Amino acid sequence: MHVTSEAAQKAIDGALKKAEETGTRMCIAVVDSGGALKAFYRMDDAWVGSIDIAIKKARTAVYFGMPSGEIGQLSQPGKPLYGIEHSNDGMITFPGGVPIVDDEGFMSGAIGVSGSSVENDDLVARAGVETIGVCDLPEHPWRT
Amino acid sequence: MHVTSEAAQKAIDGALKKAEETGTRMCIAVVDSGGALKAFYRMDDAWVGSIDIAIKKARTAVYFGMPSGEIGQLSQPGKPLYGIEHSNDGMITFPGGVPIVDDEGFMSGAIGVSGSSVENDDLVARAGVETIGVCDLPEHPWRT
Amino acid sequence: MHVTSEAAQKAIDGALKKAEETGTRMCIAVVDSGGALKAFYRMDDAWVGSIDIAIKKARTAVYFGMPSGEIGQLSQPGKPLYGIEHSNDGMITFPGGVPIVDDEGFMSGAIGVSGSSVENDDLVARAGVETIGVCDLPEHPWRT
Amino acid sequence: MHVTSEAAQKAIDGALKKAEETGTRMCIAVVDSGGALKAFYRMDDAWVGSIDIAIKKARTAVYFGMPSGEIGQLSQPGKPLYGIEHSNDGMITFPGGVPIVDDEGFMSGAIGVSGSSVENDDLVARAGVETIGVCDLPEHPWRT
């Protein structure tokens, strides 16, 4: 089950509102539960380099059903997933990518945000998700 | 000079309206004058394969300041630009990508649409552009 | 607003002069504000591997509006942007890439240099920028 | 033996002069005899999509020691090299790429030009070569 266009747009609008509140310039991407791009929005004066990062954060979150930053903790030198960012055409493993989960526990997609500090990126991404669902999945194997 | 976020969203909304009128399921991409993604929208049940095509059509149009289909006519077997689609990480040279030109003749970006016949793709792309400008550039060297 | 051909050539000439003074063999790249290549020069006997690094350093600087080395400090293991170099087709995050900023605070592009120590690369890059502008951007959101 | 920096710059200046005479806006690339980028210049208002094409034309010419357009004649549907453009990370097989050959018959590199009609591209490329050598190689196996 995939996030609908309507829900994706709602998530982007929610993220956008938080970006404006925080005075940040963001790239915001929504992908479906297979990682395919559903909607994207780049604010004026956002970093050009953030386009790809926002999309990759969203993909990273949906590929493993967890916030991108959690994977980043597991992929530090010496940790179990060291180097995982070399897979899947390049993943981004710092915060700013979060799953979109509906009220039955299905993951329908993810949102990725880039353009400010990782704290702000994560804050804005979560604000987007909260307009249409939650970020937390039940125990794996969860469903998509 | 790049298309603004507000104008990009308006172009997508205009394209979307035409897509709904024609009963088609489209991917719609807007890029800035350098080819960087500015906004994207995938309608529910649009082909997944159209995501990349919509983006590449928009890039193709902005890279050469002309509708993607015009390049396709020049790149048929035996024609001067045969094989040009192998450049720039892959171009799409059939209709559906059109430049966005403002009333002073500047090209600010392009829109690319994929999801139906090339006639419908082109129709929907032009409807998007018409909400914010025109598709026709003055004689090259035009300005961006 | 993009760096002009004339300014790009002037920046390369300035960098080249410093490279000759320091007895180094450099690759020097200038990109516009969207990261597209504007001018490039490889000195005789420069490392072949430096071609791609010079271009990627310039892109890295312009993609985030800061010297490439600053991103490198944020992307060390355990730091907030660990792994960011996997985005944007590969970024180079050590010194040698610096933005080109005009006297009104607009970033018009960036220069990237590779071919010697990172200290020399950075020195030569800054000498190039100084012929046409400054390296320091005002507070984000800056303008391009 | 590779084209020197000095010669590469001279070739670019010669091409540039012809581009200005013909009122065209060109991207001009020089590669060495291994296909590695030696020098590059993008005129203001040249097509952004021509950056990659100019470089690929130069590589195509040097990879096979003949003008890019000659390969294009051999790679049409039904011809012996049909599809060769899929090799070498994408080749461009229409006119505008020509080898640089010195007075002893050594190929030291190639020049590639993109930005106008293929006739103009070829004209400008040959004007560049003529400032430092000739375009015609002796019978293969020639030497590099």
XYZ file of C-alpha atoms in Angstrom, chain D residues 38-126:
89
model
C 42.683 18.805 -20.610
C 40.802 22.092 -21.042
C 37.211 23.256 -21.328
C 35.438 26.527 -22.022
C 31.702 27.293 -22.060
C 30.666 30.561 -23.702
C 27.965 32.621 -22.015
C 24.465 31.501 -23.059
C 25.680 28.228 -24.552
C 23.263 25.339 -24.005
C 23.822 23.629 -20.672
C 23.228 20.296 -22.418
C 26.225 20.946 -24.663
C 28.786 20.608 -21.860
C 28.537 16.846 -21.808
C 28.181 16.572 -25.578
C 31.347 18.596 -26.271
C 33.358 16.408 -23.902
C 31.870 13.181 -25.299
C 32.546 14.267 -28.907
C 36.194 14.895 -28.074
C 36.451 11.503 -26.362
C 34.733 9.748 -29.241
C 37.217 11.241 -31.712
C 40.268 10.280 -29.681
C 38.984 6.817 -28.723
C 38.933 5.755 -32.366
C 41.266 8.259 -34.031
C 38.680 9.679 -36.410
C 36.136 12.494 -36.499
C 33.046 11.705 -34.421
C 30.861 12.076 -37.511
C 32.649 9.236 -39.307
C 31.723 6.880 -36.511
C 28.168 8.133 -36.834
C 28.059 6.985 -40.441
C 29.189 3.516 -39.409
C 26.709 3.263 -36.552
C 23.424 3.916 -38.332
C 20.824 1.115 -38.273
C 22.062 -1.754 -40.437
C 25.659 -0.515 -40.445
C 28.634 -2.385 -38.940
C 28.967 -0.354 -35.730
C 25.279 0.020 -34.957
C 24.946 0.778 -31.238
C 28.601 1.633 -30.548
C 27.437 4.755 -28.691
C 26.464 2.508 -25.777
C 30.136 1.898 -25.007
C 32.584 4.052 -23.088
C 29.968 5.635 -20.829
C 28.151 7.044 -23.856
C 29.648 8.333 -27.067
C 28.391 11.100 -29.346
C 28.677 10.085 -32.957
C 27.647 13.142 -34.941
C 30.074 15.810 -36.196
C 31.929 18.203 -33.893
C 34.692 15.988 -32.506
C 38.027 15.850 -34.342
C 41.471 14.437 -33.529
C 44.480 16.689 -32.986
C 47.417 15.351 -34.983
C 50.928 16.816 -35.004
C 53.241 17.191 -38.006
C 54.820 13.785 -37.394
C 51.460 12.041 -37.527
C 51.042 11.505 -33.789
C 47.572 11.974 -32.328
C 47.990 14.062 -29.162
C 44.319 14.473 -28.307
C 41.039 15.739 -29.723
C 38.703 18.673 -29.574
C 34.928 18.512 -29.219
C 32.481 21.334 -29.864
C 28.732 21.572 -29.241
C 26.278 24.478 -29.294
C 24.956 25.039 -32.800
C 24.232 22.988 -35.937
C 26.520 20.012 -36.457
C 28.043 21.842 -39.431
C 28.968 24.811 -37.260
C 30.167 22.566 -34.449
C 32.490 20.774 -36.873
C 33.709 24.035 -38.400
C 34.573 25.490 -35.019
C 36.295 22.296 -33.881
C 38.473 22.195 -37.013
